[in-house]
Amino acid sequence: MSYNPNEIEAKWQKKWDDEKAFEPDDGYERKKKYILSMFPFPSGRLHMGHVRNYAIGDAFARYYRKQDLNVLHPIGWDAFGMPAENAAIKHGRHPKDWTYSNIDYMRKELNTLGLSFSKTREFATCDTLYTKWEQEFIIKMFEKKLLYRESTTVNWCESCHTVLANEQVEEGCCWRCDNEVQLKEMPGYYLDIIKYADDLLGDLKQLEGKWPSQVLTMQSNWIGKSQGLEFEFEFSQSSKEKLGGNFDTYTVFTTRPDTIYGVTYSALAAEHPITKYLVDNNLLDAAVADKITAISNMTERERAQADKEGYALGLSVVHPLTGEEIPVWTANFVLANYGGGAVMAVPAHDERDFEFASKYDLPVKRVISGGEELPYTLEGLLIDSAAFTGLGNYQAKAKIIAMFEEAGFGKGTTNFKLRNWGISRQRYWGAPIPFVHCKSCGLVPEKIENLPIALPEDVEITGEGNPLENHPTWKNCACPACGADAIRETDTLDTFVQSSWYQFRYATNPKKWETTGIDKEDANYWLGVDQYIGGIEHAILHLLYARFFTKVLRDLGYHNIDEPFENLLTQGMVLMDGTKMSKSKGNTVDPDALVEKYGADTARLFTLFAAPPAKELEWNDSAVEGAFRFIKKLYDRKSKVTKKTLPDIEQSSLSKESKLARVKVYEALQKSSDVYEKTFAFNTLIAACMEALNALDKQDNALVWTEGMYIMLNLLEPIIPHVTTELSEDLFARKNLQAILDVREEVFVKESLLYMVMIGGKKRTEIEMSSSATQEEILAQAKEAGAKWLEGMTIVKEIVVPGKLVNLAVKPA
């Protein structure tokens, strides 16, 4: 019977379902492995990126099950978010209907791939039961003062009608719709992630060697810890008068206190309260005021990419050490949310300050020796720095900070680039933020017993405004504190909140889902995730937020875990013609059609063979055909197997071809544990199995065939599970699909060795010798084989390198 993938795959998928083959044990007696791939958004159809991600995770899960480990390998749906709402507008469907129908379809697609997911732990983040516990966490964070509400300037996407976190703005555009982002003043809810900045930064050390170094660097840079000096500039008397007595001082932060004597100007952010006061009170030229307002409406990324731009504010401050008056400017490179939105500028020793000073002809004062050209940013001795002159600049930093503190001028402090996480969104399809606005009590959290606060389903989604805000009754409620009429919060949570704790929900036994959000005993057993798989595009957004949530939930008593993901594999994108597959570009491959034509095993084999997991994978039709041919060949060789068990083989009785076939089989076996546990280079293991099958084809010993198939089916089962399980059931009653087999070292003992013969420094011939041959025998054979090159020569030196070469140094006789 020829290979029929559709029949075989349907058979085993049903059998695995009937056997509940992939459910983890409830107990904690066995060692565990938690394998998790980032869950999909239910967009309606799988793409090849999904296939690759889940094939990688499934290979890990199946491998570790064979090691008799208790394996948790779950899947769910990242189901809230703007795409569902946008689809509702476009197609006239309710987001809930659109989402759950997509989940049903995509679940069937995943099932056809034979992925060994736990079926009992599946959930969608839009399930009200998931929302219930998430809302409880949010309330507890509010009670611990980790969540607060305030009015700030936010990133606003007009197309999506919602606020975006800084991390969701990519090159000035919305990460979802690519629309240009605007800045807008409005109230919102924030999680105080900065309180955990030191933990988030310090604990990256735990992940070194376990996460890609690129991801660790990206996280470290995003957190952006800097230590320095915070002090106040006092305005000159004339400037105080210009400001109407409303401002006497402002605070600056610098990481370079060693350059304090080189300050020649100060700069404020366009949004700084002093700058805004000047603009609002018409104290600046109208054209200048308009340009400053335009700067304040630019995103951080736009400012970073723009040329340096600034305007003199007609103010001056007094240098706290020298008493000199220093001009005050506004500059587009100063950010309102970093270091108080004000800087001291030292153009002689900072490239950015120097560029600005050069453009506007501001003074430059060197205070560190070294280098011929300015700006000079390396180490050196201080000059023209009063009592600190002659000190090394790094040594001077600490002394200058100490002097400021002793004199009461300022203090040493730490700043972070990281900003607090804005979690409120002005959209319908999200988890409602569980707060109530009461005229008497102010902002009040909902009572825990009233959770979940569910979305109303009778809404009209037009894309204009927030449907919850426009709903006639939903937002009207009683105050949980005093019982008076109140208004329910109509903002919903950023969808990254849902994906920040889902790893703990999977770990909680589903039998407990109704009564608890995270079971502490379950979480402490399963977490951290032993292997996490997903795209590097989540290096900052999702991974940082999930790490933050893990630490907060730990401190709230839900578990004892410091880091959620022990090991991280970031898989590369799937490309076609050098470009990422995209529906908009019309260069996608439909996984359904691929599975229908070739079978799921071929799709899985191709995605794991075409490139190492972390590298980009270029689509190749001929490589897909090649993967199918290999599986068919493997299936067709089942007739070569003559025993139901792993045979004992007398190595010495085998032909040269049979011995080589055994070597190839056991080389693949040797490679397998490293591939599954260290390198993840599945392509090299598959290539080794292909070599082994080719070598087996060149010999005809039935026992060697039996042994080869027994081992190869074991090695390939995590990669192409349907056909390997079918063959293993038929040939070995699945006894071969146990823990990985021992390598039989006698296979690698060579009975003969090939020696290169060098005469007079040149390779002349080769000889094959018994591995037990003596040096004398090897030399004698080498001289016989090289006789014609030795004629008329005298051998002056003989060297034998065991197992490699014979070198005969000669001279004319």
PDB file of C-alpha atoms in Angstrom, residues 250-426:
ATOM      1  CA  TYR A 250      13.545  74.096  37.457  1.00  0.00           C
ATOM      2  CA  THR A 251      15.158  70.695  37.905  1.00  0.00           C
ATOM      3  CA  VAL A 252      17.676  69.097  35.567  1.00  0.00           C
ATOM      4  CA  PHE A 253      19.184  65.621  35.503  1.00  0.00           C
ATOM      5  CA  THR A 254      22.620  64.830  34.084  1.00  0.00           C
ATOM      6  CA  THR A 255      24.632  61.648  33.730  1.00  0.00           C
ATOM      7  CA  ARG A 256      27.781  63.798  33.343  1.00  0.00           C
ATOM      8  CA  PRO A 257      28.265  65.773  36.578  1.00  0.00           C
ATOM      9  CA  ASP A 258      31.999  65.739  35.779  1.00  0.00           C
ATOM     10  CA  THR A 259      31.286  68.304  33.038  1.00  0.00           C
ATOM     11  CA  ILE A 260      29.289  70.704  35.250  1.00  0.00           C
ATOM     12  CA  TYR A 261      31.842  73.510  34.789  1.00  0.00           C
ATOM     13  CA  GLY A 262      31.466  73.255  31.018  1.00  0.00           C
ATOM     14  CA  VAL A 263      27.745  74.161  30.893  1.00  0.00           C
ATOM     15  CA  THR A 264      27.161  76.975  28.402  1.00  0.00           C
ATOM     16  CA  TYR A 265      23.391  76.772  27.930  1.00  0.00           C
ATOM     17  CA  SER A 266      20.346  74.917  29.260  1.00  0.00           C
ATOM     18  CA  ALA A 267      17.463  73.511  27.227  1.00  0.00           C
ATOM     19  CA  LEU A 268      13.842  72.740  28.072  1.00  0.00           C
ATOM     20  CA  ALA A 269      11.414  70.384  26.351  1.00  0.00           C
ATOM     21  CA  ALA A 270       8.748  71.976  24.188  1.00  0.00           C
ATOM     22  CA  GLU A 271       6.143  70.542  26.601  1.00  0.00           C
ATOM     23  CA  HIS A 272       7.897  71.761  29.771  1.00  0.00           C
ATOM     24  CA  PRO A 273       5.550  73.831  31.982  1.00  0.00           C
ATOM     25  CA  ILE A 274       7.846  76.874  31.653  1.00  0.00           C
ATOM     26  CA  THR A 275       7.923  76.630  27.854  1.00  0.00           C
ATOM     27  CA  LYS A 276       4.144  76.190  27.776  1.00  0.00           C
ATOM     28  CA  TYR A 277       3.709  79.205  30.082  1.00  0.00           C
ATOM     29  CA  LEU A 278       5.708  81.373  27.693  1.00  0.00           C
ATOM     30  CA  VAL A 279       3.673  80.153  24.706  1.00  0.00           C
ATOM     31  CA  ASP A 280       0.280  80.373  26.412  1.00  0.00           C
ATOM     32  CA  ASN A 281       0.933  83.884  27.716  1.00  0.00           C
ATOM     33  CA  ASN A 282       2.203  85.260  24.407  1.00  0.00           C
ATOM     34  CA  LEU A 283       5.665  85.954  25.834  1.00  0.00           C
ATOM     35  CA  LEU A 284       7.363  84.701  22.685  1.00  0.00           C
ATOM     36  CA  ASP A 285       7.301  85.782  19.073  1.00  0.00           C
ATOM     37  CA  ALA A 286       4.188  84.271  17.452  1.00  0.00           C
ATOM     38  CA  ALA A 287       6.147  82.441  14.756  1.00  0.00           C
ATOM     39  CA  VAL A 288       8.502  80.966  17.376  1.00  0.00           C
ATOM     40  CA  ALA A 289       5.539  79.927  19.534  1.00  0.00           C
ATOM     41  CA  ASP A 290       3.991  78.118  16.555  1.00  0.00           C
ATOM     42  CA  LYS A 291       7.218  76.252  15.864  1.00  0.00           C
ATOM     43  CA  ILE A 292       7.545  75.211  19.518  1.00  0.00           C
ATOM     44  CA  THR A 293       3.939  73.952  19.444  1.00  0.00           C
ATOM     45  CA  ALA A 294       4.751  71.926  16.311  1.00  0.00           C
ATOM     46  CA  ILE A 295       7.718  70.327  18.114  1.00  0.00           C
ATOM     47  CA  SER A 296       5.480  69.429  21.070  1.00  0.00           C
ATOM     48  CA  ASN A 297       3.169  67.564  18.668  1.00  0.00           C
ATOM     49  CA  MET A 298       5.974  65.356  17.334  1.00  0.00           C
ATOM     50  CA  THR A 299       6.485  61.831  18.653  1.00  0.00           C
ATOM     51  CA  GLU A 300       9.729  60.825  20.355  1.00  0.00           C
ATOM     52  CA  ARG A 301      10.816  58.841  17.317  1.00  0.00           C
ATOM     53  CA  GLU A 302      10.126  61.753  14.954  1.00  0.00           C
ATOM     54  CA  ARG A 303      12.221  64.031  17.119  1.00  0.00           C
ATOM     55  CA  ALA A 304      15.083  61.527  17.229  1.00  0.00           C
ATOM     56  CA  GLN A 305      15.118  61.377  13.420  1.00  0.00           C
ATOM     57  CA  ALA A 306      14.749  65.135  12.880  1.00  0.00           C
ATOM     58  CA  ASP A 307      17.557  67.665  12.582  1.00  0.00           C
ATOM     59  CA  LYS A 308      18.376  69.547  15.789  1.00  0.00           C
ATOM     60  CA  GLU A 309      16.003  72.475  16.209  1.00  0.00           C
ATOM     61  CA  GLY A 310      15.541  75.017  18.999  1.00  0.00           C
ATOM     62  CA  TYR A 311      14.621  78.543  19.999  1.00  0.00           C
ATOM     63  CA  ALA A 312      15.944  80.998  22.592  1.00  0.00           C
ATOM     64  CA  LEU A 313      13.361  81.641  25.313  1.00  0.00           C
ATOM     65  CA  GLY A 314      14.767  84.985  26.436  1.00  0.00           C
ATOM     66  CA  LEU A 315      15.500  83.561  29.855  1.00  0.00           C
ATOM     67  CA  SER A 316      18.658  82.842  31.799  1.00  0.00           C
ATOM     68  CA  VAL A 317      19.575  80.780  34.849  1.00  0.00           C
ATOM     69  CA  VAL A 318      22.427  81.055  37.316  1.00  0.00           C
ATOM     70  CA  HIS A 319      25.139  78.364  37.320  1.00  0.00           C
ATOM     71  CA  PRO A 320      24.975  76.864  40.854  1.00  0.00           C
ATOM     72  CA  LEU A 321      28.778  76.767  41.225  1.00  0.00           C
ATOM     73  CA  THR A 322      30.171  79.678  39.215  1.00  0.00           C
ATOM     74  CA  GLY A 323      27.329  82.182  39.461  1.00  0.00           C
ATOM     75  CA  GLU A 324      27.475  82.787  35.698  1.00  0.00           C
ATOM     76  CA  GLU A 325      24.259  83.504  33.809  1.00  0.00           C
ATOM     77  CA  ILE A 326      23.415  80.805  31.261  1.00  0.00           C
ATOM     78  CA  PRO A 327      20.889  81.230  28.412  1.00  0.00           C
ATOM     79  CA  VAL A 328      17.809  78.986  28.326  1.00  0.00           C
ATOM     80  CA  TRP A 329      16.550  77.512  25.061  1.00  0.00           C
ATOM     81  CA  THR A 330      13.922  75.023  24.051  1.00  0.00           C
ATOM     82  CA  ALA A 331      15.204  72.130  21.913  1.00  0.00           C
ATOM     83  CA  ASN A 332      13.542  69.255  20.082  1.00  0.00           C
ATOM     84  CA  PHE A 333      16.012  66.704  21.479  1.00  0.00           C
ATOM     85  CA  VAL A 334      14.856  67.288  25.071  1.00  0.00           C
ATOM     86  CA  LEU A 335      12.064  64.903  26.081  1.00  0.00           C
ATOM     87  CA  ALA A 336       9.418  65.944  28.585  1.00  0.00           C
ATOM     88  CA  ASN A 337       9.223  62.536  30.247  1.00  0.00           C
ATOM     89  CA  TYR A 338      12.951  62.034  30.855  1.00  0.00           C
ATOM     90  CA  GLY A 339      14.976  63.815  33.551  1.00  0.00           C
ATOM     91  CA  GLY A 340      12.271  66.381  34.228  1.00  0.00           C
ATOM     92  CA  GLY A 341      12.248  67.642  30.664  1.00  0.00           C
ATOM     93  CA  ALA A 342      15.276  69.898  31.156  1.00  0.00           C
ATOM     94  CA  VAL A 343      19.019  69.477  30.510  1.00  0.00           C
ATOM     95  CA  MET A 344      22.285  71.238  31.157  1.00  0.00           C
ATOM     96  CA  ALA A 345      24.198  71.419  27.891  1.00  0.00           C
ATOM     97  CA  VAL A 346      27.962  70.885  27.645  1.00  0.00           C
ATOM     98  CA  PRO A 347      28.765  71.150  23.922  1.00  0.00           C
ATOM     99  CA  ALA A 348      32.512  70.521  24.375  1.00  0.00           C
ATOM    100  CA  HIS A 349      31.819  66.990  25.645  1.00  0.00           C
ATOM    101  CA  ASP A 350      28.501  65.863  24.140  1.00  0.00           C
ATOM    102  CA  GLU A 351      27.869  65.326  20.422  1.00  0.00           C
ATOM    103  CA  ARG A 352      24.204  66.309  20.559  1.00  0.00           C
ATOM    104  CA  ASP A 353      24.906  69.485  22.567  1.00  0.00           C
ATOM    105  CA  PHE A 354      27.820  70.347  20.267  1.00  0.00           C
ATOM    106  CA  GLU A 355      25.710  69.956  17.126  1.00  0.00           C
ATOM    107  CA  PHE A 356      23.049  72.248  18.592  1.00  0.00           C
ATOM    108  CA  ALA A 357      25.623  74.834  19.801  1.00  0.00           C
ATOM    109  CA  SER A 358      27.332  74.855  16.403  1.00  0.00           C
ATOM    110  CA  LYS A 359      24.029  75.419  14.617  1.00  0.00           C
ATOM    111  CA  TYR A 360      23.020  78.345  16.853  1.00  0.00           C
ATOM    112  CA  ASP A 361      26.502  79.772  17.537  1.00  0.00           C
ATOM    113  CA  LEU A 362      26.421  79.095  21.272  1.00  0.00           C
ATOM    114  CA  PRO A 363      29.635  79.090  23.371  1.00  0.00           C
ATOM    115  CA  VAL A 364      31.730  75.939  23.827  1.00  0.00           C
ATOM    116  CA  LYS A 365      33.896  75.453  26.931  1.00  0.00           C
ATOM    117  CA  ARG A 366      36.303  72.508  27.282  1.00  0.00           C
ATOM    118  CA  VAL A 367      36.633  71.076  30.822  1.00  0.00           C
ATOM    119  CA  ILE A 368      38.195  67.654  30.102  1.00  0.00           C
ATOM    120  CA  SER A 369      41.633  67.275  28.553  1.00  0.00           C
ATOM    121  CA  GLY A 370      42.263  64.863  25.671  1.00  0.00           C
ATOM    122  CA  GLY A 371      41.853  64.710  21.924  1.00  0.00           C
ATOM    123  CA  GLU A 372      42.457  67.523  19.479  1.00  0.00           C
ATOM    124  CA  GLU A 373      38.915  68.008  18.239  1.00  0.00           C
ATOM    125  CA  LEU A 374      35.649  68.739  20.014  1.00  0.00           C
ATOM    126  CA  PRO A 375      33.378  67.306  21.121  1.00  0.00           C
ATOM    127  CA  TYR A 376      35.629  65.101  23.244  1.00  0.00           C
ATOM    128  CA  THR A 377      33.608  62.328  24.928  1.00  0.00           C
ATOM    129  CA  LEU A 378      36.309  59.985  26.254  1.00  0.00           C
ATOM    130  CA  GLU A 379      38.212  59.910  29.556  1.00  0.00           C
ATOM    131  CA  GLY A 380      40.582  62.634  30.652  1.00  0.00           C
ATOM    132  CA  LEU A 381      41.634  65.002  33.426  1.00  0.00           C
ATOM    133  CA  LEU A 382      39.402  67.891  34.437  1.00  0.00           C
ATOM    134  CA  ILE A 383      40.549  71.410  33.531  1.00  0.00           C
ATOM    135  CA  ASP A 384      39.062  74.794  34.470  1.00  0.00           C
ATOM    136  CA  SER A 385      36.925  73.004  37.064  1.00  0.00           C
ATOM    137  CA  ALA A 386      37.853  74.822  40.297  1.00  0.00           C
ATOM    138  CA  ALA A 387      38.885  72.425  43.087  1.00  0.00           C
ATOM    139  CA  PHE A 388      38.251  69.400  40.858  1.00  0.00           C
ATOM    140  CA  THR A 389      40.856  70.382  38.257  1.00  0.00           C
ATOM    141  CA  GLY A 390      43.379  67.591  37.737  1.00  0.00           C
ATOM    142  CA  LEU A 391      41.038  64.764  38.769  1.00  0.00           C
ATOM    143  CA  GLY A 392      40.157  62.004  36.314  1.00  0.00           C
ATOM    144  CA  ASN A 393      36.653  62.671  35.037  1.00  0.00           C
ATOM    145  CA  TYR A 394      35.233  59.341  36.302  1.00  0.00           C
ATOM    146  CA  GLN A 395      36.695  59.968  39.744  1.00  0.00           C
ATOM    147  CA  ALA A 396      35.322  63.515  39.685  1.00  0.00           C
ATOM    148  CA  LYS A 397      31.730  62.355  39.072  1.00  0.00           C
ATOM    149  CA  ALA A 398      31.295  60.906  42.560  1.00  0.00           C
ATOM    150  CA  LYS A 399      33.100  63.829  44.238  1.00  0.00           C
ATOM    151  CA  ILE A 400      30.987  66.458  42.472  1.00  0.00           C
ATOM    152  CA  ILE A 401      27.764  64.625  43.385  1.00  0.00           C
ATOM    153  CA  ALA A 402      28.959  64.435  47.021  1.00  0.00           C
ATOM    154  CA  MET A 403      29.729  68.164  46.997  1.00  0.00           C
ATOM    155  CA  PHE A 404      26.253  68.995  45.636  1.00  0.00           C
ATOM    156  CA  GLU A 405      24.640  66.835  48.338  1.00  0.00           C
ATOM    157  CA  GLU A 406      26.716  68.335  51.167  1.00  0.00           C
ATOM    158  CA  ALA A 407      25.912  71.863  50.019  1.00  0.00           C
ATOM    159  CA  GLY A 408      22.211  71.053  49.559  1.00  0.00           C
ATOM    160  CA  PHE A 409      22.358  71.992  45.861  1.00  0.00           C
ATOM    161  CA  GLY A 410      21.229  68.610  44.526  1.00  0.00           C
ATOM    162  CA  LYS A 411      21.442  64.843  44.895  1.00  0.00           C
ATOM    163  CA  GLY A 412      22.694  61.716  43.160  1.00  0.00           C
ATOM    164  CA  THR A 413      19.798  59.929  41.495  1.00  0.00           C
ATOM    165  CA  THR A 414      18.808  57.289  38.952  1.00  0.00           C
ATOM    166  CA  ASN A 415      16.655  57.773  35.864  1.00  0.00           C
ATOM    167  CA  PHE A 416      15.146  55.357  33.375  1.00  0.00           C
ATOM    168  CA  LYS A 417      14.174  55.723  29.727  1.00  0.00           C
ATOM    169  CA  LEU A 418      11.342  53.305  30.509  1.00  0.00           C
ATOM    170  CA  ARG A 419       7.973  55.017  30.808  1.00  0.00           C
ATOM    171  CA  ASN A 420       4.974  53.837  32.795  1.00  0.00           C
ATOM    172  CA  TRP A 421       2.635  51.620  30.795  1.00  0.00           C
ATOM    173  CA  GLY A 422      -0.548  53.283  29.584  1.00  0.00           C
ATOM    174  CA  ILE A 423      -3.120  50.466  29.568  1.00  0.00           C
ATOM    175  CA  SER A 424      -6.416  52.186  28.704  1.00  0.00           C
ATOM    176  CA  ARG A 425      -7.870  52.036  25.215  1.00  0.00           C
ATOM    177  CA  GLN A 426     -10.922  53.833  23.854  1.00  0.00           C
TER     178      GLN A 426
END
